[in-house]
């Protein structure tokens, strides 16, 4: 603990690590932890987009406090109050709400991952009294009181991509490979990071509105129920693919609900796509829809949430530092955690393929015939 905060080693999630370092600058975390005892916790998951902890003071004498951190767009509907810089609590009015949303959009547009920190204190009553040792009962009570939260702050986290990522993406694109981003981040954050990585190169980006408009324009009668039918690349999708210009698209997971085969035909024809705010089920759906349209799909991932998509892809590539579940589901593991290693693998794979083609061209038909005739003459003439 004598080392500077930036030099201290932290084991765990990168987001939690960043918040822990930030909190240490404000106040020693160990001191704050010694004053509270954790009664109950709901870990972060990709569906909720938030985590919750129920804490009580070690000294006692006051009701426990709910502490929540998560995505602002998910937590805002649960919030009724806001704390100012002086520590005073006010009702969350329209003006404060607009300022918060504008700040979130600005930070997200800069590629920052934005989190909202909230709490709820219970003055004059303790709904958890007598149930501190019953986790099942606590979970029910916590769920019922996870409303009327007080916003403490917004936190912006900068997680820049590795310097070699843009060049790697450019190499993949020149090799005829389309690189898509599938993430749980907010759409604005995901789009900004995708631009930094050269996954999106266009100034103009299409949305779900454009997809629905194109589907109606090119096939107005095709939006009937098409479940059970095998999707095919129709005229509309081929027009997207044959466009000389690069086409870019940003979609959120909630916008994928209810899409039909005609919509997916158009989506899968885009050159550059970012799928934001996706769940594990939606990641799996994206892989299945791409495969159904005769795309050869490779998926990279490192978390438990990526394992269904890793398993469903033609080839799943897990990071060596990722979870054991992801590595078990993948076909290949990058031990150096370096995305550029994929380029080396592709180069070697294509070299082997080219060499095999040359061997086959030599052996079939001319090569095999040239070798077969002397052997036949030798056998027949003695």
Short mmCIF file of C-alpha atoms in Angstrom, two decimals:
data_model
loop_
_atom_site.label_atom_id
_atom_site.label_comp_id
_atom_site.label_asym_id
_atom_site.label_seq_id
_atom_site.Cartn_x
_atom_site.Cartn_y
_atom_site.Cartn_z
CA UNK A 1 0.00 0.00 0.00
CA UNK A 2 3.05 2.25 0.11
CA UNK A 3 3.18 2.35 -3.70
CA UNK A 4 1.53 5.17 -5.65
CA UNK A 5 -2.09 4.40 -6.50
CA UNK A 6 -1.38 4.08 -10.23
CA UNK A 7 1.37 1.50 -9.57
CA UNK A 8 -0.64 -0.76 -7.27
CA UNK A 9 -1.67 -4.09 -8.73
CA UNK A 10 -5.40 -4.76 -8.76
CA UNK A 11 -6.95 -8.12 -9.59
CA UNK A 12 -10.40 -8.02 -11.15
CA UNK A 13 -12.57 -6.36 -13.75
CA UNK A 14 -11.07 -3.36 -15.55
CA UNK A 15 -14.11 -1.17 -14.83
CA UNK A 16 -14.10 -1.96 -11.12
CA UNK A 17 -10.34 -1.43 -11.07
CA UNK A 18 -10.73 2.07 -12.50
CA UNK A 19 -13.42 2.99 -9.96
CA UNK A 20 -11.36 1.55 -7.11
CA UNK A 21 -8.34 3.67 -8.07
CA UNK A 22 -10.55 6.74 -8.37
CA UNK A 23 -12.12 6.10 -4.94
CA UNK A 24 -8.67 5.66 -3.40
CA UNK A 25 -7.80 9.22 -4.48
CA UNK A 26 -10.83 10.53 -2.57
CA UNK A 27 -10.46 8.44 0.58
CA UNK A 28 -8.60 5.27 1.58
CA UNK A 29 -10.89 2.44 0.51
CA UNK A 30 -9.73 0.18 3.33
CA UNK A 31 -10.89 2.79 5.86
CA UNK A 32 -14.35 3.00 4.28
CA UNK A 33 -14.65 -0.78 4.12
CA UNK A 34 -13.80 -1.13 7.80
CA UNK A 35 -16.78 1.05 8.69
CA UNK A 36 -19.36 -1.06 6.83
CA UNK A 37 -20.43 -4.69 6.65
CA UNK A 38 -21.91 -6.19 3.51
CA UNK A 39 -25.27 -7.89 4.05
CA UNK A 40 -26.28 -8.73 0.50
CA UNK A 41 -25.03 -8.31 -3.06
CA UNK A 42 -26.31 -8.72 -6.61
CA UNK A 43 -23.30 -8.95 -8.97
CA UNK A 44 -23.27 -7.16 -12.31
CA UNK A 45 -24.72 -9.09 -15.22
CA UNK A 46 -25.29 -8.29 -18.87
CA UNK A 47 -29.08 -8.36 -18.56
CA UNK A 48 -29.53 -5.99 -15.63
CA UNK A 49 -26.59 -3.73 -16.56
CA UNK A 50 -26.13 -2.86 -12.87
CA UNK A 51 -24.82 -4.27 -9.59
CA UNK A 52 -26.15 -3.74 -6.07
CA UNK A 53 -24.75 -3.98 -2.57
CA UNK A 54 -26.60 -3.70 0.75
CA UNK A 55 -24.29 -2.33 3.47
CA UNK A 56 -24.75 -1.54 7.15
CA UNK A 57 -22.50 0.34 9.55
CA UNK A 58 -20.39 -1.85 11.80
CA UNK A 59 -21.19 0.39 14.77
CA UNK A 60 -24.93 -0.03 14.13
CA UNK A 61 -27.57 2.49 15.10
CA UNK A 62 -28.76 3.21 11.56
CA UNK A 63 -30.60 1.38 8.81
CA UNK A 64 -28.60 -0.27 5.99
CA UNK A 65 -27.96 1.63 2.77
CA UNK A 66 -28.45 0.39 -0.81
CA UNK A 67 -25.53 1.13 -3.15
CA UNK A 68 -26.04 0.66 -6.89
CA UNK A 69 -23.80 1.25 -9.88
CA UNK A 70 -24.64 0.63 -13.52
CA UNK A 71 -25.70 1.98 -16.88
CA UNK A 72 -27.30 5.46 -16.66
CA UNK A 73 -30.03 4.67 -19.19
CA UNK A 74 -31.07 1.67 -17.09
CA UNK A 75 -30.86 3.29 -13.63
CA UNK A 76 -32.34 6.71 -14.43
CA UNK A 77 -35.96 5.45 -14.47
CA UNK A 78 -35.41 4.18 -10.92
CA UNK A 79 -34.10 7.51 -9.62
CA UNK A 80 -36.16 10.20 -7.87
CA UNK A 81 -33.47 12.31 -6.18
CA UNK A 82 -30.05 13.78 -6.90
CA UNK A 83 -27.19 14.86 -4.64
CA UNK A 84 -25.35 18.09 -5.42
CA UNK A 85 -21.66 18.85 -4.93
CA UNK A 86 -22.32 20.05 -1.37
CA UNK A 87 -23.97 16.78 -0.37
CA UNK A 88 -27.50 18.16 -0.28
CA UNK A 89 -30.26 16.00 -1.75
CA UNK A 90 -32.87 17.45 -4.13
CA UNK A 91 -35.76 16.08 -6.11
CA UNK A 92 -34.70 15.00 -9.59
CA UNK A 93 -36.40 17.60 -11.77
CA UNK A 94 -36.55 17.94 -15.56
CA UNK A 95 -33.63 20.38 -15.72
CA UNK A 96 -31.29 18.10 -13.72
CA UNK A 97 -32.37 15.12 -15.79
CA UNK A 98 -31.60 16.90 -19.06
CA UNK A 99 -28.18 17.96 -17.78
CA UNK A 100 -27.35 14.39 -16.77
CA UNK A 101 -28.45 12.98 -20.12
CA UNK A 102 -26.51 15.66 -22.02
CA UNK A 103 -23.36 14.87 -19.99
CA UNK A 104 -23.80 11.16 -20.65
CA UNK A 105 -24.16 11.76 -24.39
CA UNK A 106 -21.07 14.00 -24.47
CA UNK A 107 -18.88 11.56 -22.57
CA UNK A 108 -20.19 8.58 -24.54
CA UNK A 109 -19.52 10.42 -27.79
CA UNK A 110 -15.90 10.76 -26.67
CA UNK A 111 -15.65 7.00 -26.23
CA UNK A 112 -15.95 6.98 -22.44
CA UNK A 113 -17.78 4.22 -20.61
CA UNK A 114 -20.27 6.08 -18.41
CA UNK A 115 -21.55 4.64 -15.12
CA UNK A 116 -24.08 6.05 -12.69
CA UNK A 117 -23.56 5.71 -8.93
CA UNK A 118 -26.70 5.71 -6.79
CA UNK A 119 -27.79 5.00 -3.25
CA UNK A 120 -30.91 4.75 -1.15
CA UNK A 121 -30.95 5.46 2.57
CA UNK A 122 -33.78 4.51 4.88
CA UNK A 123 -34.52 7.23 7.44
CA UNK A 124 -36.77 6.34 10.33
CA UNK A 125 -37.39 2.77 9.20
CA UNK A 126 -35.41 -0.37 8.58
CA UNK A 127 -37.18 -2.82 6.22
CA UNK A 128 -34.31 -5.26 6.61
CA UNK A 129 -34.46 -5.55 10.41
CA UNK A 130 -34.42 -9.14 11.61
CA UNK A 131 -33.72 -10.51 8.13
CA UNK A 132 -29.98 -9.82 7.91
CA UNK A 133 -29.14 -13.56 8.06
CA UNK A 134 -31.74 -14.68 5.50
CA UNK A 135 -30.37 -14.12 1.95
CA UNK A 136 -33.57 -15.29 0.23
CA UNK A 137 -35.73 -12.90 2.23
CA UNK A 138 -33.22 -10.09 1.74
CA UNK A 139 -33.31 -10.55 -2.02
CA UNK A 140 -37.09 -10.09 -2.10
CA UNK A 141 -36.96 -6.97 0.07
CA UNK A 142 -34.05 -5.47 -1.86
CA UNK A 143 -35.90 -5.95 -5.16
CA UNK A 144 -38.95 -4.17 -3.75
CA UNK A 145 -36.89 -1.20 -2.52
CA UNK A 146 -34.63 -0.80 -5.55
CA UNK A 147 -36.55 2.35 -6.53
CA UNK A 148 -36.58 6.04 -5.53
CA UNK A 149 -32.80 6.05 -5.76
CA UNK A 150 -30.61 9.10 -5.20
CA UNK A 151 -28.05 9.87 -7.91
CA UNK A 152 -24.63 10.45 -6.38
CA UNK A 153 -22.56 10.94 -9.52
CA UNK A 154 -21.74 10.00 -13.08
CA UNK A 155 -18.34 8.42 -13.72
CA UNK A 156 -16.62 8.42 -17.11
CA UNK A 157 -14.01 5.73 -17.74
CA UNK A 158 -11.53 5.95 -20.61
CA UNK A 159 -10.48 2.55 -21.95
CA UNK A 160 -8.47 3.31 -25.11
CA UNK A 161 -7.87 0.49 -27.61
CA UNK A 162 -4.38 -0.86 -28.15
CA UNK A 163 -2.31 1.17 -30.59
CA UNK A 164 -2.03 -1.72 -33.05
CA UNK A 165 -5.78 -2.39 -33.30
CA UNK A 166 -6.59 0.17 -36.07
CA UNK A 167 -3.83 -1.18 -38.33
CA UNK A 168 -4.93 -4.77 -37.67
CA UNK A 169 -8.52 -3.92 -38.61
CA UNK A 170 -7.29 -2.21 -41.79
CA UNK A 171 -5.28 -5.32 -42.73
CA UNK A 172 -8.31 -7.55 -42.15
CA UNK A 173 -10.47 -5.29 -44.32
CA UNK A 174 -7.94 -5.36 -47.17
CA UNK A 175 -7.95 -9.15 -46.89
CA UNK A 176 -11.70 -9.18 -47.53
CA UNK A 177 -12.71 -9.68 -43.90
CA UNK A 178 -15.50 -7.62 -42.38
CA UNK A 179 -14.89 -6.72 -38.72
CA UNK A 180 -18.00 -6.09 -36.61
CA UNK A 181 -18.18 -4.95 -32.98
CA UNK A 182 -20.62 -6.69 -30.62
CA UNK A 183 -20.57 -5.13 -27.16
CA UNK A 184 -22.64 -4.41 -24.10
CA UNK A 185 -21.63 -0.73 -24.08
CA UNK A 186 -23.97 2.19 -24.73
CA UNK A 187 -24.50 2.84 -28.46
CA UNK A 188 -22.73 6.22 -28.50
CA UNK A 189 -19.76 4.82 -26.58
CA UNK A 190 -19.54 1.77 -28.83
CA UNK A 191 -19.68 3.89 -32.00
CA UNK A 192 -16.95 6.23 -30.73
CA UNK A 193 -14.65 3.34 -29.82
CA UNK A 194 -15.39 1.68 -33.17
CA UNK A 195 -14.21 4.84 -34.93
CA UNK A 196 -10.99 4.81 -32.90
CA UNK A 197 -10.44 1.18 -33.95
CA UNK A 198 -11.30 1.89 -37.64
CA UNK A 199 -14.22 -0.54 -37.41
CA UNK A 200 -16.40 2.39 -38.53
CA UNK A 201 -14.87 4.71 -41.10
CA UNK A 202 -17.93 6.60 -42.36
CA UNK A 203 -19.16 9.95 -41.09
CA UNK A 204 -22.73 8.94 -41.83
CA UNK A 205 -24.03 5.86 -40.00
CA UNK A 206 -27.34 4.11 -40.60
CA UNK A 207 -29.74 3.05 -37.85
CA UNK A 208 -32.72 0.74 -37.40
CA UNK A 209 -34.89 3.40 -39.03
CA UNK A 210 -32.92 3.05 -42.27
CA UNK A 211 -33.14 -0.75 -42.10
CA UNK A 212 -36.93 -0.68 -41.79
CA UNK A 213 -37.22 1.91 -44.57
CA UNK A 214 -35.06 -0.16 -46.94
CA UNK A 215 -37.05 -3.29 -46.17
CA UNK A 216 -40.32 -1.54 -47.02
CA UNK A 217 -38.86 0.10 -50.12
CA UNK A 218 -37.41 -3.03 -51.70
CA UNK A 219 -39.82 -5.70 -50.51
CA UNK A 220 -43.04 -4.19 -49.12
CA UNK A 221 -44.77 -7.56 -49.09
CA UNK A 222 -41.90 -9.49 -47.52
CA UNK A 223 -42.52 -8.37 -43.95
CA UNK A 224 -45.15 -10.98 -43.31
CA UNK A 225 -44.39 -13.81 -40.90
CA UNK A 226 -41.34 -15.58 -42.36
CA UNK A 227 -40.50 -17.79 -39.41
CA UNK A 228 -39.41 -21.26 -40.39
CA UNK A 229 -38.22 -20.19 -43.84
CA UNK A 230 -34.56 -20.40 -44.77
CA UNK A 231 -33.17 -16.85 -45.15
CA UNK A 232 -31.62 -15.98 -48.48
CA UNK A 233 -29.68 -13.04 -49.84
CA UNK A 234 -32.35 -11.14 -51.70
CA UNK A 235 -32.05 -8.27 -54.17
CA UNK A 236 -32.02 -5.64 -51.42
CA UNK A 237 -29.12 -7.25 -49.58
CA UNK A 238 -27.10 -7.69 -52.76
CA UNK A 239 -27.55 -4.01 -53.54
CA UNK A 240 -26.09 -3.13 -50.15
CA UNK A 241 -23.11 -5.44 -50.75
CA UNK A 242 -22.41 -4.24 -54.28
CA UNK A 243 -22.34 -0.59 -53.29
CA UNK A 244 -18.94 0.91 -54.12
CA UNK A 245 -19.01 3.00 -50.98
CA UNK A 246 -18.55 1.56 -47.50
CA UNK A 247 -21.82 1.25 -45.58
CA UNK A 248 -21.94 1.58 -41.78
CA UNK A 249 -24.62 0.63 -39.28
CA UNK A 250 -25.10 0.96 -35.50
CA UNK A 251 -27.81 -1.07 -33.76
CA UNK A 252 -28.71 -1.60 -30.10
CA UNK A 253 -29.75 -4.97 -28.71
CA UNK A 254 -33.29 -3.78 -28.00
CA UNK A 255 -33.69 -2.92 -31.69
CA UNK A 256 -33.01 -6.50 -32.73
CA UNK A 257 -36.23 -7.71 -31.13
CA UNK A 258 -38.88 -8.52 -33.71
CA UNK A 259 -36.64 -8.23 -36.77
CA UNK A 260 -37.64 -10.54 -39.60
CA UNK A 261 -35.59 -12.30 -42.28
CA UNK A 262 -35.94 -9.35 -44.65
CA UNK A 263 -34.38 -7.00 -42.10
CA UNK A 264 -31.51 -9.40 -41.40
CA UNK A 265 -30.85 -9.76 -45.14
CA UNK A 266 -30.19 -6.03 -45.27
CA UNK A 267 -28.22 -5.88 -42.01
CA UNK A 268 -25.87 -8.70 -43.03
CA UNK A 269 -25.00 -6.84 -46.22
CA UNK A 270 -23.41 -3.87 -44.45
CA UNK A 271 -19.64 -3.38 -44.56
CA UNK A 272 -19.29 -2.03 -41.01
CA UNK A 273 -21.61 -2.85 -38.10
CA UNK A 274 -21.64 -2.07 -34.39
CA UNK A 275 -24.07 -4.00 -32.20
CA UNK A 276 -24.39 -2.21 -28.84
CA UNK A 277 -26.13 -3.06 -25.56
CA UNK A 278 -26.33 -6.74 -26.50
CA UNK A 279 -27.13 -9.69 -24.26
CA UNK A 280 -25.56 -13.16 -24.60
CA UNK A 281 -28.72 -14.34 -26.36
CA UNK A 282 -28.50 -11.50 -28.87
CA UNK A 283 -24.81 -12.21 -29.53
CA UNK A 284 -25.80 -15.78 -30.33
CA UNK A 285 -28.62 -14.56 -32.59
CA UNK A 286 -26.21 -12.33 -34.55
CA UNK A 287 -23.88 -15.27 -35.19
CA UNK A 288 -26.77 -17.49 -36.29
CA UNK A 289 -28.17 -14.88 -38.68
CA UNK A 290 -24.76 -14.28 -40.26
CA UNK A 291 -24.15 -18.01 -40.67
CA UNK A 292 -27.60 -18.51 -42.20
CA UNK A 293 -26.59 -16.11 -44.98
CA UNK A 294 -23.49 -18.09 -45.95
CA UNK A 295 -21.00 -15.93 -44.07
CA UNK A 296 -18.02 -17.65 -42.49
CA UNK A 297 -18.10 -16.32 -38.92
CA UNK A 298 -15.25 -16.03 -36.43
CA UNK A 299 -15.99 -14.68 -32.94
CA UNK A 300 -13.52 -13.33 -30.39
CA UNK A 301 -14.36 -12.99 -26.70
CA UNK A 302 -13.08 -13.45 -23.17
CA UNK A 303 -16.11 -13.46 -20.88
CA UNK A 304 -18.71 -15.97 -19.79
CA UNK A 305 -21.30 -13.96 -21.72
CA UNK A 306 -19.39 -14.59 -24.96
CA UNK A 307 -19.38 -18.39 -24.67
CA UNK A 308 -22.68 -19.10 -26.54
CA UNK A 309 -21.53 -17.02 -29.53
CA UNK A 310 -18.03 -18.56 -29.40
CA UNK A 311 -19.57 -22.02 -29.53
CA UNK A 312 -21.98 -21.18 -32.37
CA UNK A 313 -19.39 -19.56 -34.66
CA UNK A 314 -17.44 -21.44 -37.30
CA UNK A 315 -14.38 -20.66 -35.21
CA UNK A 316 -14.36 -19.23 -31.71
CA UNK A 317 -11.26 -17.37 -30.56
CA UNK A 318 -10.85 -16.77 -26.82
CA UNK A 319 -8.28 -14.60 -25.10
CA UNK A 320 -5.73 -16.32 -22.89
CA UNK A 321 -6.57 -14.00 -20.00
CA UNK A 322 -10.31 -14.63 -20.33
CA UNK A 323 -12.62 -16.84 -18.33
CA UNK A 324 -12.28 -20.61 -18.33
CA UNK A 325 -15.82 -20.93 -19.71
CA UNK A 326 -14.93 -18.82 -22.75
CA UNK A 327 -11.72 -20.78 -23.37
CA UNK A 328 -13.61 -24.06 -23.11
CA UNK A 329 -16.21 -22.91 -25.64
CA UNK A 330 -13.62 -21.59 -28.13
CA UNK A 331 -11.75 -23.48 -30.83
CA UNK A 332 -8.60 -21.37 -30.45
CA UNK A 333 -7.02 -19.49 -27.54
CA UNK A 334 -4.71 -16.50 -28.01
CA UNK A 335 -2.19 -16.99 -25.24
CA UNK A 336 -0.66 -13.54 -25.77
CA UNK A 337 -4.07 -11.76 -25.57
CA UNK A 338 -3.08 -9.94 -28.76
CA UNK A 339 -5.69 -9.39 -31.46
CA UNK A 340 -2.94 -8.95 -34.06
CA UNK A 341 -2.08 -12.65 -33.65
CA UNK A 342 -5.24 -13.38 -35.62
CA UNK A 343 -3.69 -11.67 -38.66
CA UNK A 344 -0.66 -13.95 -38.43
CA UNK A 345 -2.94 -16.99 -38.24
CA UNK A 346 -4.91 -15.82 -41.28
CA UNK A 347 -1.72 -15.24 -43.29
CA UNK A 348 -0.39 -18.69 -42.48
CA UNK A 349 -3.73 -20.31 -43.16
CA UNK A 350 -4.06 -18.67 -46.55
CA UNK A 351 -0.47 -19.64 -47.40
CA UNK A 352 -1.25 -23.28 -46.64
CA UNK A 353 -4.42 -23.06 -48.74
CA UNK A 354 -2.54 -21.59 -51.71
CA UNK A 355 0.10 -24.31 -51.47
CA UNK A 356 -2.58 -27.01 -51.40
CA UNK A 357 -4.15 -25.55 -54.53
CA UNK A 358 -0.80 -25.65 -56.31
CA UNK A 359 -0.28 -29.28 -55.33
CA UNK A 360 -3.74 -30.24 -56.57
CA UNK A 361 -3.24 -28.38 -59.84
CA UNK A 362 -0.03 -30.31 -60.36
CA UNK A 363 -1.46 -33.71 -59.52
CA UNK A 364 -4.89 -33.36 -61.12
CA UNK A 365 -5.14 -34.09 -63.95
CA UNK A 366 -1.82 -33.56 -65.75
CA UNK A 367 0.50 -34.43 -62.90
CA UNK A 368 -1.16 -37.73 -61.99
CA UNK A 369 -1.49 -38.74 -65.65
CA UNK A 370 2.20 -38.04 -66.30
CA UNK A 371 3.15 -40.27 -63.40
CA UNK A 372 0.55 -42.96 -64.09
CA UNK A 373 1.51 -43.68 -67.76
CA UNK A 374 5.16 -44.77 -67.09
CA UNK A 375 3.99 -47.03 -64.27
CA UNK A 376 1.31 -48.62 -66.51
CA UNK A 377 3.78 -49.20 -69.38
CA UNK A 378 6.30 -50.72 -66.98
CA UNK A 379 3.72 -53.13 -65.61
CA UNK A 380 2.35 -54.14 -69.03
CA UNK A 381 5.66 -54.46 -70.97
CA UNK A 382 7.69 -55.87 -68.12
#
